[in-house]
Coordinates of C-alpha atoms in Angstrom, one line a residue:
X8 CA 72.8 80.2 87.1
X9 CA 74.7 78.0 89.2
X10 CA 77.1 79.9 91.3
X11 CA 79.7 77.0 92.0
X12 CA 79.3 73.2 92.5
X13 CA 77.8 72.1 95.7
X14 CA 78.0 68.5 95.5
X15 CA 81.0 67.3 97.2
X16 CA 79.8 68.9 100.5
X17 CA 79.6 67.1 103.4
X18 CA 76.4 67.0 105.5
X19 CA 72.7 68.6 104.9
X20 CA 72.7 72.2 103.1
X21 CA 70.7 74.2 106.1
X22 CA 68.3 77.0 103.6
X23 CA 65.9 79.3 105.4
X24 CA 62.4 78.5 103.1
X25 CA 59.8 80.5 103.7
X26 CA 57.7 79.0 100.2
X27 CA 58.7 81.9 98.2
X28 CA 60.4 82.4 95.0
X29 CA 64.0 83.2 95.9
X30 CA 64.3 80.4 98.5
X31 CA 62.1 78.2 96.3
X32 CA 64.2 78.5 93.3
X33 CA 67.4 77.6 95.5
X34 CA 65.9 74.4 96.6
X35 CA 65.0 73.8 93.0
X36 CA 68.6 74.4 92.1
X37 CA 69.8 72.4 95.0
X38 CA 67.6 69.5 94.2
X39 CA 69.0 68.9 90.9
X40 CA 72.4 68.1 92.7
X41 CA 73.7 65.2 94.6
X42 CA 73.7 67.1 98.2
X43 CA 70.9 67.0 101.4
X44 CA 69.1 69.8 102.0
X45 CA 67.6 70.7 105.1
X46 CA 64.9 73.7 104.9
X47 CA 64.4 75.9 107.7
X48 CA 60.7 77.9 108.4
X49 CA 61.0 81.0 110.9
X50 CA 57.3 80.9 112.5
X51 CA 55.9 84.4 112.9
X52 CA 52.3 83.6 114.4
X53 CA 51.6 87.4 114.0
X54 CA 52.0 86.8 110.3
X55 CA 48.8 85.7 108.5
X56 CA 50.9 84.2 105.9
X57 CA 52.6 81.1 107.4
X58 CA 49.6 78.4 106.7
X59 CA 49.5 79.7 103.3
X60 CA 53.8 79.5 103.2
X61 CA 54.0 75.9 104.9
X62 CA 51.4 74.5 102.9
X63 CA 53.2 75.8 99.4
X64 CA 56.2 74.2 101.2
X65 CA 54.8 71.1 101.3
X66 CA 53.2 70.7 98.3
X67 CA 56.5 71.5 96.4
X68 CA 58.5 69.6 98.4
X69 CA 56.4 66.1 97.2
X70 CA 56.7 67.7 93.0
X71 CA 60.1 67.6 93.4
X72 CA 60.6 64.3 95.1
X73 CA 58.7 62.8 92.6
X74 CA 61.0 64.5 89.7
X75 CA 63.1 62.1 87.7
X76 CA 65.5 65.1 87.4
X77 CA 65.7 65.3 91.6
X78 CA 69.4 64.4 92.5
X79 CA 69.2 65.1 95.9
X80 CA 67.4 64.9 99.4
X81 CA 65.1 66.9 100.7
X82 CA 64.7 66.3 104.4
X83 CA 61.3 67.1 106.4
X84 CA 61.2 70.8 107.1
X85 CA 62.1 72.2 110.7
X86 CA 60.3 74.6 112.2
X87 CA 61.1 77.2 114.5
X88 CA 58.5 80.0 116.5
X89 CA 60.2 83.1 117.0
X90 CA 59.3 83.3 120.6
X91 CA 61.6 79.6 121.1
X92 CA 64.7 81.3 119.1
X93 CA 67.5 81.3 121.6
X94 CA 68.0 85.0 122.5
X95 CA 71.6 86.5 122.0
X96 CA 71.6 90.6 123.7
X97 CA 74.9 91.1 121.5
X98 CA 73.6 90.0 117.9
X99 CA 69.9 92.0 119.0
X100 CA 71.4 94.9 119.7
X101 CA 73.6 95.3 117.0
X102 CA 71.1 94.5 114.4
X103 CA 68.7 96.9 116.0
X104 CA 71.6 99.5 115.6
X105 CA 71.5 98.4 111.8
X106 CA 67.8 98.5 111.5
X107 CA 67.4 102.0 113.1
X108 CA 69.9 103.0 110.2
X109 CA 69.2 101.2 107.4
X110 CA 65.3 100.8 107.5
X111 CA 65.9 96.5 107.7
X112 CA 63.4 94.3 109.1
X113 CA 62.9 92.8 111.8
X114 CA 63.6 89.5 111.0
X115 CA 67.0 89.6 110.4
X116 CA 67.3 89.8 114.3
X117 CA 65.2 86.2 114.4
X118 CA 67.3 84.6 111.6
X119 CA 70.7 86.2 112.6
X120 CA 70.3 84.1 115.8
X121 CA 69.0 81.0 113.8
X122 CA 72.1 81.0 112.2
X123 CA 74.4 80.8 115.6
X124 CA 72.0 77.8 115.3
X125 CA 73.1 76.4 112.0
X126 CA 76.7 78.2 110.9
X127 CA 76.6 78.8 107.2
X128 CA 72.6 78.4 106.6
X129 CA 71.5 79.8 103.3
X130 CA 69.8 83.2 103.1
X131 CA 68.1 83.7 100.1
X132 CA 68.4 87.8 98.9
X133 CA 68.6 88.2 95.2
X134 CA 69.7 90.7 93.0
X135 CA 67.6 93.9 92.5
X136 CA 68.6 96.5 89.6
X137 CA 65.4 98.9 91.1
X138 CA 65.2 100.7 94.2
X139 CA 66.8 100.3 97.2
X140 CA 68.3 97.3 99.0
X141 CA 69.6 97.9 102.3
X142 CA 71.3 94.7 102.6
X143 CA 73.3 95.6 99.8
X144 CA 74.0 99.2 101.5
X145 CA 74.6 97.4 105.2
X146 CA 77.5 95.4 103.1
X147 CA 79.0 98.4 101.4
X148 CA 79.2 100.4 104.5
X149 CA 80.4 97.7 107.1
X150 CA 82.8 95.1 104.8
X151 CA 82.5 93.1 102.0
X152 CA 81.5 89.7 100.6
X153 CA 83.5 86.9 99.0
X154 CA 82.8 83.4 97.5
X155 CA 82.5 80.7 99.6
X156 CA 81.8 76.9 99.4
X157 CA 78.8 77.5 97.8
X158 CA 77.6 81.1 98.2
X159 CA 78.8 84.5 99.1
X160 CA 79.5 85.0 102.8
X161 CA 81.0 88.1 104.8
X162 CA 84.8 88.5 104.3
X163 CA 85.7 88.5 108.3
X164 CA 89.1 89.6 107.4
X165 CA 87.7 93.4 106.3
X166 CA 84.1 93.2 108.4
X167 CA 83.1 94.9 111.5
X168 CA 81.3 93.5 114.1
X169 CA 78.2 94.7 112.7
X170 CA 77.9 93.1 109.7
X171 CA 79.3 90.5 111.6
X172 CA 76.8 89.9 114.2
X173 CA 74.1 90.3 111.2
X174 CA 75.6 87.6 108.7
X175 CA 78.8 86.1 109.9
X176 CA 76.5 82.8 109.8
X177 CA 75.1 83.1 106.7
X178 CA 75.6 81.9 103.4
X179 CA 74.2 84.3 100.6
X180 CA 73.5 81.8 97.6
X181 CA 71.3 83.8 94.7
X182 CA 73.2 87.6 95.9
X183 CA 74.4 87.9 92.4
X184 CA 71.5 86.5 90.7
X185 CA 68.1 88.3 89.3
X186 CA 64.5 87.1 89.7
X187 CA 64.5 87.6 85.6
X188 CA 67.9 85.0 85.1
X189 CA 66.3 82.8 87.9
X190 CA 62.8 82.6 86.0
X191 CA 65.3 81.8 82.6
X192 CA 66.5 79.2 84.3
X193 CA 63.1 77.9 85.9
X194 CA 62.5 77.8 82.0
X195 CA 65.2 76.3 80.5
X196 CA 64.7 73.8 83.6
X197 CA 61.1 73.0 83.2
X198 CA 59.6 73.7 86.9
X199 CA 57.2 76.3 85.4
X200 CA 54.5 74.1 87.1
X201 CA 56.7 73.9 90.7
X202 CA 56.9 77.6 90.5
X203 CA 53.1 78.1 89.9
X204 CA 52.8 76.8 94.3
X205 CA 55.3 79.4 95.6
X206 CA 53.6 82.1 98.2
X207 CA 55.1 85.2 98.2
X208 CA 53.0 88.0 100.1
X209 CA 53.1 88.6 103.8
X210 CA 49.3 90.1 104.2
X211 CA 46.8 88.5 101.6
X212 CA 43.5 90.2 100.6
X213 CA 41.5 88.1 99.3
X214 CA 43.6 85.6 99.3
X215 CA 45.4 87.1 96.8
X216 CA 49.0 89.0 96.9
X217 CA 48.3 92.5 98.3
X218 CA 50.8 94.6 96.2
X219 CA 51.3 96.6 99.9
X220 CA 54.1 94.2 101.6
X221 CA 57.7 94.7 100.6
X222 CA 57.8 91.4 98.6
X223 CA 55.1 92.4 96.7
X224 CA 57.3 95.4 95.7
X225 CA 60.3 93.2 94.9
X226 CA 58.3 91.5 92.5
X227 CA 56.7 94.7 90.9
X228 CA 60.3 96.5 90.8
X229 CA 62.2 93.5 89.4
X230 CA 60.4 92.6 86.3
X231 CA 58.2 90.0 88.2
X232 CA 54.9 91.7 88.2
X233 CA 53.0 89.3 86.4
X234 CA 52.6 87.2 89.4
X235 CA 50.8 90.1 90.8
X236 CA 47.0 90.6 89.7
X237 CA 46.1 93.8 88.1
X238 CA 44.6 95.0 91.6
X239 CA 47.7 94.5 93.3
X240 CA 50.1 96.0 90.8
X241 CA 47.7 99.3 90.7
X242 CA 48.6 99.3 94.5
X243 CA 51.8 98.4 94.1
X244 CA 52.6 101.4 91.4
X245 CA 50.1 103.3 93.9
X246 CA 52.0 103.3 97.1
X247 CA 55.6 103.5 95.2
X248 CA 54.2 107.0 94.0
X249 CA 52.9 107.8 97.4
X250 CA 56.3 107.3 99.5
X251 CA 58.0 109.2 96.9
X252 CA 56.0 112.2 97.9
X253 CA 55.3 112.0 101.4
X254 CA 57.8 109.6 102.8
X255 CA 57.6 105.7 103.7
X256 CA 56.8 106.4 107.2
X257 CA 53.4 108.3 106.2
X258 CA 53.3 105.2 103.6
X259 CA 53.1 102.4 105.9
X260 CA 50.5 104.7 108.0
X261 CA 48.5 105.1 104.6
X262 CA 48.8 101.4 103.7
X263 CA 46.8 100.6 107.0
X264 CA 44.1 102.9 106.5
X265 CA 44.0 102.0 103.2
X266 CA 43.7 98.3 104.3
X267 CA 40.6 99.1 106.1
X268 CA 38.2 100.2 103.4
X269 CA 39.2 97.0 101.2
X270 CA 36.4 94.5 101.4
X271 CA 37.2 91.2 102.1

């Protein structure tokens, strides 16, 4: 579902990629139009996931430059560590305000500030019909989004300096889009075998998805589960059932214990 049409833009389309399948079906997307796109990687070194992530990046970055049906150019990744993100008090403190509130996490502080970087950088959030967003929720309460050049971006004229400070910078491309209509299109497409190199899962066990992180749980809760092994969707259904009764804060505290008696 192409939300309008990019190619008469001037200049490289900035994208933060982290190999997943939101921001990997956007570059898909974009790649079939006549436009440069220039991925950005946030590096977390505390994350265990970010060699598995780049090297997803890179391996579907040369399928789809050697697609007849590529259009576009897809320049070399950049990568920035979070400790070398230029700090910015006023955007950190807001957002902190927002996470306090709102239960976000901590990266939309890092990327927030990437974005002073790289005005109007792609962001890729999609559309979830199941549990709860608190994007969506920052957005109601704060302002509104409109349509912009080739994505939804914060309309400045009804935002406060909240939502603001959060996403003035950023360009929302898939907001209105499902992981179901996106995997119709990967169909209808034919990049079933681009999409089969995406890295989703923030702590592995075994190499596999843990069904514990949050995008595990986005792909559980939005009709995605099948790229979760049976293991990690029992966890998944597991852990939804356990914050329900005991709250997410005794969740995340289970989720580590439970961590620890999983062989590896």
């Amino acid at each position: 579902m192409n939300i309008v049409d990019v190619s008469k833009i001037e200049g490289p389309i900035a994208i933060f990629w982290t190999g997943g399948w939101d921001s990997t079906y956007r570059v898909v997307e974009l790649s079939r139009q006549k436009v440069t796109v220039q991925p950005i990687y946030v590096l977390d070194e505390d994350r265990s996931s970010c060699e598995r992530e780049l090297q997803s990046i890179e391996k579907i970055t040369n399928m789809l430059n050697e697609r007849e049906e590529t259009q576009g150019e897809i320049l070399p990744i950049k990568i920035i560590k979070v400790k070398d993100i230029p700090k910015n008090k006023d955007i950190s403190k807001k957002i902190k305000n927002l996470r306090k509130t709102y239960g976000w996490g901590e990266q939309h502080d890092w990327t927030a500030r990437v974005a002073t970087m790289y005005p109007g950088i792609e962001m890729c959030i999609e559309k979830v019909t199941k549990g709860y967003m608190p994007t969506r929720k920052i957005i109601k309460d704060h302002g509104e989004l409109e349509l912009g050049p080739h994505g939804y971006q914060v309309k400045k004229e009804v935002s406060d300096e909240y939502l603001m400070a959060a996403l003035g910078n950023i360009t929302l491309p898939i907001f209105e889009t499902t992981e179901v209509e996106m995997l119709e299109n990967i169909k209808e497409w034919g990049y079933e075998d681009v999409m089969e190199n995406i890295w989703f899962c923030h702590k592995p066990i075994n190499g596999k998805p843990c069904g514990f992180c949050s995008p595990c749980h986005t792909k559980y809760d939005s009709g995605m589960e099948f790229m979760l092994s049976k293991e990690a969707q029992e966890r998944c259904k597991m852990i939804t059932e356990f914050d329900k009764k005991y709250g997410k804060f005794i969740g995340r505290q289970y989720r580590k214990i439970y961590r620890m008696f999983i062989k590896e």
